Amino acid sequence: MTTTTEAGVLAARFKETFGTAPDGVWQAPGRVNLIGEHTDYNEGFVLPFAIDRTARVALRLRDDSTVRLLSTFGGQDLAEASLAGLAPGSGSGWTRYPLGVAWALQERGIEVPGFDLLLDSDVPSGAGLSSSHAIECAVISALNELTDARLGAEELVLATQRAENAFVGAPTGIMDQSASLRGAKGRAVFLDCRDQHVELVPFDAETAGLVLLVIDTKVSHSHADGGYASRRASCELGAGLLGVKALRDVGMAALDDAAALLDPITLRRVRHVVSENERVLQTVKTLGTDGPAGIGALLDASHASMRDDFEISCPELDLAVDTSRANGAIGARMTGGGFGGSAIALTPVEHEQAVRDAVVRSFAEAGYAAPDIFTVTPAAGARRIA
């Protein structure tokens, strides 16, 4: 369906559900992180892009403090909550994300009335493509407009991060919502997470004769689980022991001296972040000189670092990466927070089918669930579509 058709269908379903037309329909994309993993909360560099899979919300303001939430996903009942006394931990499942956004806006002093909301999304959940932030960014785009809050992109990023950290309880950085809110067609978002400076970097795989395959391993993960939090805690410990504000301030040359100050595990965590920041900078530079065809080795090195130093990969992700490389991909890595989710494989068009077939075959031989494999391209960021 086209965007216009999707918006019309969702608006019609909203009217059937709630008895009146929505005030509008907004959408926000998921994201793929090309490179730069777990560097965002260390005030470092990341290079994600918004993808052509989105969360869409039809929303109408109410004249009371009631919030009614429903999704198009099967088997889910209408959820209802009150904005009066809304507190962190409220809601369950996907409803935490719109409620968290409303809470974060209220915390900023913005008067948020109740609202009815119908959600539809084709961003796979748990796949490391930031389905939760897509929901949050669609909702905050709607409420920002309808309440006339007039928050700029940087403020919207911080409000959604506050919702994610304090309301949902996931200690994430600002990368995902920055990509969803600030992405552009044909561009990757080169983000400095210290000051939110953004540079839109051309990323045109198609012109280079390449496709970017996403391999969803179907191994679900959650940022609210302990693995992500423990990695962040290790990074904060490392920064403290090294006497810096954040690991952003540690250069590659300092790693040898850091070995005398850090325990082996913390050293590995620090080494990943420091080297990953350097890989992001090298990737941006290489895209400007050689285009997408030049970044394969950097993607491979990123995965090795996440597998060995940060230890956030899993057997399914490693198999997807290794099989892709063995069958024609020029570079591959896991993407997202880790402990499951998706891998990406930058692949010449002529090898796309071979990579797809080989990955499916290798998963079957290993006894894993069949992966979902699809292509993505850089797409526009959050916006109103009806």
Coordinates of C-alpha atoms in Angstrom, one line a residue:
M1 CA 0.0 0.0 0.0
T2 CA 1.1 3.6 -0.5
T3 CA 1.4 5.9 2.5
T4 CA -1.8 7.7 1.5
T5 CA -3.7 4.4 1.3
E6 CA -2.3 3.2 4.6
A7 CA -3.3 6.5 6.3
G8 CA -6.8 6.2 4.9
V9 CA -7.3 2.6 6.0
L10 CA -6.0 3.4 9.5
A11 CA -8.3 6.5 9.8
A12 CA -11.3 4.4 8.7
R13 CA -10.5 1.7 11.3
F14 CA -10.1 4.4 13.9
K15 CA -13.6 5.8 13.1
E16 CA -15.0 2.3 13.3
T17 CA -13.3 1.7 16.7
F18 CA -13.9 5.1 18.4
G19 CA -16.9 6.4 16.6
T20 CA -15.3 9.5 15.2
A21 CA -12.6 10.5 12.8
P22 CA -9.0 11.0 14.1
D23 CA -7.4 14.4 14.2
G24 CA -4.8 13.0 11.9
V25 CA -2.4 10.2 11.1
W26 CA 1.3 10.3 11.8
Q27 CA 4.1 7.8 11.0
A28 CA 7.7 7.3 12.2
P29 CA 10.2 4.8 10.9
G30 CA 12.2 2.2 12.5
R31 CA 15.9 2.3 12.0
V32 CA 18.9 0.3 11.0
N33 CA 22.2 1.2 12.6
L34 CA 24.8 1.0 9.8
I35 CA 27.6 1.2 12.4
G36 CA 28.2 2.6 15.9
E37 CA 26.8 0.3 18.5
H38 CA 26.5 1.2 22.2
T39 CA 28.4 4.4 21.6
D40 CA 25.4 6.7 22.0
Y41 CA 25.1 6.6 25.7
N42 CA 28.9 7.0 25.9
E43 CA 28.5 10.4 24.1
G44 CA 30.1 9.1 21.0
F45 CA 29.3 8.8 17.3
V46 CA 26.6 6.7 15.5
L47 CA 25.5 6.3 11.9
P48 CA 22.0 4.9 11.7
F49 CA 19.3 5.6 9.0
A50 CA 15.5 5.6 9.1
I51 CA 14.1 2.6 7.2
D52 CA 11.1 2.1 4.9
R53 CA 9.2 0.3 7.6
T54 CA 7.1 2.5 9.9
A55 CA 4.8 2.7 12.9
R56 CA 1.6 4.7 12.2
V57 CA -0.8 6.2 14.7
A58 CA -4.3 7.6 14.1
L59 CA -4.9 9.9 17.1
R60 CA -7.7 12.2 18.4
L61 CA -7.5 14.4 21.5
R62 CA -10.2 14.0 24.1
D63 CA -11.7 16.6 26.5
D64 CA -10.8 14.6 29.6
S65 CA -7.7 12.8 30.9
T66 CA -8.6 9.4 29.6
V67 CA -6.3 7.6 27.2
R68 CA -7.6 4.7 25.1
L69 CA -5.2 2.6 23.1
L70 CA -5.6 -0.1 20.6
S71 CA -3.4 -1.7 18.0
T72 CA -4.2 -3.6 14.8
F73 CA -2.2 -6.5 16.1
G74 CA -4.4 -9.6 16.5
G75 CA -5.9 -10.6 19.9
Q76 CA -5.4 -7.3 21.8
D77 CA -8.1 -5.6 23.7
L78 CA -8.7 -1.9 24.1
A79 CA -6.4 -0.5 26.9
E80 CA -7.5 2.4 29.0
A81 CA -5.5 4.6 31.4
S82 CA -5.8 8.0 33.0
L83 CA -3.1 10.7 32.6
A84 CA -4.0 11.9 36.1
G85 CA -1.4 10.4 38.3
L86 CA 0.4 8.6 35.5
A87 CA 3.7 7.2 36.8
P88 CA 6.7 5.3 35.5
G89 CA 5.9 1.6 35.1
S90 CA 2.3 2.2 34.1
G91 CA 0.9 0.2 31.2
S92 CA 2.1 -3.0 29.7
G93 CA 3.5 -4.2 26.4
W94 CA 3.4 -1.6 23.6
T95 CA 1.1 0.7 25.6
R96 CA 4.0 1.8 27.7
Y97 CA 5.5 3.7 24.8
P98 CA 2.6 6.2 24.1
L99 CA 1.9 6.5 27.8
G100 CA 5.6 7.2 28.4
V101 CA 5.6 9.9 25.8
A102 CA 2.6 11.6 27.3
W103 CA 4.2 11.4 30.8
A104 CA 7.5 12.9 29.5
L105 CA 5.7 15.8 27.8
Q106 CA 3.7 16.5 31.0
E107 CA 7.0 16.4 33.0
R108 CA 8.2 19.2 30.7
G109 CA 5.2 21.3 31.6
I110 CA 3.2 20.6 28.5
E111 CA -0.5 20.2 29.0
V112 CA -1.4 16.9 27.4
P113 CA -5.2 16.1 27.3
G114 CA -6.5 12.5 27.0
F115 CA -6.5 10.9 23.6
D116 CA -7.7 7.9 21.6
L117 CA -5.0 6.1 19.6
L118 CA -5.0 3.3 17.0
L119 CA -1.5 1.9 16.2
D120 CA -0.4 0.0 13.1
S121 CA 3.2 -1.0 12.4
D122 CA 5.3 -3.1 10.0
V123 CA 8.5 -2.6 12.0
P124 CA 9.3 -6.1 13.4
S125 CA 9.2 -6.2 17.1
G126 CA 12.3 -7.5 19.0
A127 CA 14.4 -7.4 15.8
G128 CA 16.8 -4.7 16.7
L129 CA 15.1 -2.2 14.3
S130 CA 13.7 0.0 17.1
S131 CA 10.1 -0.8 16.8
S132 CA 9.5 0.8 20.2
H133 CA 11.1 4.1 19.3
A134 CA 9.1 4.2 16.0
I135 CA 5.9 4.1 18.1
E136 CA 7.2 6.8 20.5
C137 CA 8.3 9.1 17.7
A138 CA 5.0 8.8 15.9
V139 CA 3.1 9.6 19.1
I140 CA 5.3 12.5 20.1
S141 CA 5.0 14.0 16.6
A142 CA 1.3 13.8 16.9
L143 CA 1.1 15.3 20.4
N144 CA 3.7 17.9 19.6
E145 CA 1.5 19.2 16.8
L146 CA -1.9 18.8 18.4
T147 CA -0.9 20.4 21.7
D148 CA 1.0 23.2 19.9
A149 CA 4.0 22.4 22.0
R150 CA 6.3 23.5 19.2
L151 CA 9.2 21.4 20.4
G152 CA 12.2 21.2 18.0
A153 CA 13.8 17.9 16.9
E154 CA 16.5 18.0 19.7
E155 CA 13.8 18.5 22.4
L156 CA 11.7 15.7 20.9
V157 CA 14.7 13.4 21.0
L158 CA 15.3 14.2 24.7
A159 CA 11.7 13.8 25.6
T160 CA 11.5 10.3 24.0
Q161 CA 14.7 9.3 25.7
R162 CA 13.2 10.4 29.0
A163 CA 10.2 8.3 28.3
E164 CA 12.3 5.3 27.5
N165 CA 14.7 5.7 30.4
A166 CA 12.5 6.8 33.3
F167 CA 9.1 5.5 32.3
V168 CA 9.7 2.3 30.4
G169 CA 12.9 1.5 32.3
A170 CA 15.2 0.9 29.4
P171 CA 18.6 2.7 29.7
T172 CA 19.0 3.6 26.0
G173 CA 20.7 6.5 24.5
I174 CA 19.5 8.9 21.8
M175 CA 20.4 7.1 18.6
D176 CA 17.1 5.4 17.8
Q177 CA 14.8 8.4 18.1
S178 CA 17.3 10.7 16.4
A179 CA 17.3 8.4 13.3
S180 CA 13.5 8.1 13.4
L181 CA 12.8 11.9 13.9
R182 CA 15.7 13.3 11.8
G183 CA 16.2 10.8 9.0
A184 CA 16.0 11.6 5.3
K185 CA 15.5 9.6 2.1
G186 CA 18.8 8.4 0.7
R187 CA 20.8 9.6 3.8
A188 CA 22.3 8.1 6.9
V189 CA 22.3 10.2 10.1
F190 CA 25.8 10.9 11.3
L191 CA 25.0 11.9 14.9
D192 CA 27.3 13.3 17.6
C193 CA 25.6 12.1 20.7
R194 CA 27.3 14.6 22.9
D195 CA 25.8 17.7 21.3
Q196 CA 23.1 16.2 19.0
H197 CA 24.9 17.7 15.9
V198 CA 23.6 15.8 12.8
E199 CA 25.1 15.5 9.4
L200 CA 23.1 13.7 6.7
V201 CA 25.5 11.5 4.8
P202 CA 24.6 10.1 1.4
F203 CA 24.1 6.3 1.5
D204 CA 23.0 5.0 -1.9
A205 CA 23.6 1.3 -2.0
E206 CA 21.6 0.8 -5.1
T207 CA 23.7 3.1 -7.3
A208 CA 26.8 1.2 -6.0
G209 CA 25.2 -2.1 -7.2
L210 CA 24.5 -3.2 -3.6
V211 CA 21.6 -4.1 -1.4
L212 CA 21.5 -3.9 2.4
L213 CA 19.9 -7.1 3.7
V214 CA 18.3 -7.3 7.1
I215 CA 18.4 -10.8 8.6
D216 CA 15.9 -11.0 11.5
T217 CA 17.1 -14.0 13.5
K218 CA 13.7 -14.2 15.4
V219 CA 15.7 -14.2 18.6
S220 CA 13.8 -11.6 20.6
H221 CA 15.5 -9.2 22.9
S222 CA 14.4 -6.4 25.3
H223 CA 16.4 -3.3 26.2
A224 CA 14.7 -3.3 29.6
D225 CA 16.5 -6.6 30.4
G226 CA 19.7 -6.8 32.4
G227 CA 22.3 -7.4 29.6
Y228 CA 22.0 -3.9 28.1
A229 CA 22.0 -2.3 31.6
S230 CA 25.1 -4.2 32.7
R231 CA 27.0 -3.1 29.5
R232 CA 26.1 0.5 30.2
A233 CA 27.2 0.1 33.8
S234 CA 30.6 -1.3 32.7
C235 CA 31.1 1.7 30.4
E236 CA 30.3 4.1 33.2
L237 CA 32.7 2.3 35.5
G238 CA 35.4 2.4 32.9
A239 CA 35.0 6.1 32.3
G240 CA 35.1 6.8 36.0
L241 CA 38.3 4.7 36.5
L242 CA 39.9 6.5 33.5
G243 CA 38.9 9.9 34.8
V244 CA 36.9 11.0 31.9
K245 CA 33.3 12.3 31.5
A246 CA 32.5 9.6 29.0
L247 CA 34.3 7.0 26.9
R248 CA 33.9 9.5 24.0
D249 CA 37.0 11.1 25.6
V250 CA 39.2 8.1 25.3
G251 CA 41.3 7.7 22.2
M252 CA 42.7 4.5 20.7
A253 CA 46.2 5.4 21.9
A254 CA 45.1 5.4 25.5
L255 CA 43.9 1.8 25.5
D256 CA 47.4 0.4 26.3
D257 CA 47.6 2.5 29.5
A258 CA 43.9 1.6 30.3
A259 CA 44.9 -2.0 30.7
A260 CA 46.7 -1.2 33.9
L261 CA 43.7 0.5 35.4
L262 CA 40.8 -1.8 34.4
D263 CA 39.8 -5.3 35.1
P264 CA 39.8 -7.6 32.0
I265 CA 36.0 -7.4 31.4
T266 CA 35.8 -3.6 31.8
L267 CA 38.8 -3.3 29.5
R268 CA 37.1 -5.2 26.8
R269 CA 33.9 -3.2 27.1
V270 CA 35.9 0.1 26.9
R271 CA 37.9 -1.2 23.9
H272 CA 34.8 -1.9 22.0
V273 CA 33.3 1.6 22.5
V274 CA 36.6 3.4 21.8
S275 CA 37.3 1.3 18.6
E276 CA 33.7 1.6 17.5
N277 CA 33.8 5.3 17.7
E278 CA 36.8 5.3 15.4
R279 CA 35.0 2.9 13.0
V280 CA 32.1 5.3 12.7
L281 CA 34.4 8.2 11.8
Q282 CA 36.2 6.0 9.3
T283 CA 32.9 4.9 7.8
V284 CA 31.7 8.4 7.2
K285 CA 35.0 9.3 5.6
T286 CA 35.0 6.2 3.4
L287 CA 31.4 6.8 2.3
G288 CA 32.5 10.3 1.1
T289 CA 35.5 8.9 -0.9
D290 CA 34.6 5.4 -2.0
G291 CA 30.9 5.1 -1.4
P292 CA 29.1 2.1 0.2
A293 CA 31.4 -0.4 -1.6
G294 CA 34.3 0.7 0.6
I295 CA 32.9 0.0 4.1
G296 CA 32.6 -3.8 4.2
A297 CA 35.8 -4.4 6.3
L298 CA 34.5 -1.8 8.8
L299 CA 31.2 -3.6 9.2
D300 CA 33.1 -6.9 9.7
A301 CA 35.4 -5.4 12.3
S302 CA 32.4 -3.9 14.2
H303 CA 30.8 -7.3 14.5
A304 CA 34.0 -9.0 15.7
S305 CA 34.2 -6.3 18.4
M306 CA 30.6 -6.7 19.5
R307 CA 31.0 -10.5 19.5
D308 CA 34.4 -10.7 21.4
D309 CA 34.8 -7.5 23.4
F310 CA 31.3 -6.3 24.2
E311 CA 29.9 -9.9 24.1
I312 CA 26.4 -9.0 22.9
S313 CA 26.1 -11.3 19.9
C314 CA 24.5 -14.8 19.9
P315 CA 25.0 -17.9 17.9
E316 CA 22.2 -17.0 15.5
L317 CA 23.6 -13.6 14.8
D318 CA 27.1 -15.0 14.3
L319 CA 25.8 -17.6 11.9
A320 CA 23.9 -15.0 9.9
V321 CA 27.0 -12.8 9.6
D322 CA 29.5 -15.6 8.8
T323 CA 27.2 -17.2 6.2
S324 CA 26.5 -13.9 4.5
R325 CA 30.2 -13.2 4.2
A326 CA 30.9 -16.7 2.9
N327 CA 28.3 -16.3 0.1
G328 CA 29.1 -12.9 -1.3
A329 CA 28.3 -10.1 1.2
I330 CA 31.1 -7.6 1.3
G331 CA 30.5 -6.8 4.9
A332 CA 28.1 -7.9 7.7
R333 CA 27.4 -7.2 11.3
M334 CA 24.8 -7.5 14.0
T335 CA 22.8 -4.3 14.4
G336 CA 21.0 -2.9 17.4
G337 CA 21.4 -3.5 21.1
G338 CA 22.3 -7.1 20.8
F339 CA 21.4 -10.4 22.6
G340 CA 19.3 -11.3 19.5
G341 CA 17.6 -9.2 16.9
S342 CA 19.0 -8.7 13.4
A343 CA 22.1 -8.7 11.4
I344 CA 22.8 -6.6 8.3
A345 CA 24.7 -7.8 5.2
L346 CA 25.9 -5.3 2.5
T347 CA 25.7 -7.5 -0.6
P348 CA 26.2 -7.1 -4.3
V349 CA 22.9 -7.4 -6.2
E350 CA 24.2 -10.4 -8.1
H351 CA 24.8 -12.3 -4.8
E352 CA 21.6 -11.3 -3.0
Q353 CA 19.8 -14.5 -3.7
A354 CA 22.8 -16.7 -2.9
V355 CA 23.1 -15.0 0.5
R356 CA 19.4 -15.3 1.2
D357 CA 19.4 -19.0 0.3
A358 CA 22.5 -19.8 2.2
V359 CA 21.4 -18.1 5.4
V360 CA 18.0 -19.9 5.3
R361 CA 19.7 -23.2 4.7
S362 CA 22.3 -22.7 7.5
F363 CA 19.6 -21.8 10.0
A364 CA 17.6 -24.9 9.1
E365 CA 20.7 -27.1 9.4
A366 CA 21.5 -25.6 12.8
G367 CA 17.9 -26.2 14.0
Y368 CA 17.1 -22.5 14.4
A369 CA 13.8 -20.9 13.5
A370 CA 13.6 -19.6 9.9
P371 CA 14.9 -16.0 9.7
D372 CA 13.0 -13.2 8.0
I373 CA 15.2 -11.6 5.4
F374 CA 14.4 -8.3 3.6
T375 CA 16.0 -5.2 2.1
V376 CA 15.9 -1.7 3.6
T377 CA 16.7 1.7 2.2
P378 CA 17.2 5.1 3.9
A379 CA 13.7 6.7 4.2
A380 CA 12.2 10.0 5.5
G381 CA 11.8 10.6 9.2
A382 CA 8.7 11.1 11.3
R383 CA 5.9 13.1 9.8
R384 CA 2.1 13.6 9.4
I385 CA 0.7 11.6 6.6
A386 CA -3.1 12.5 6.8

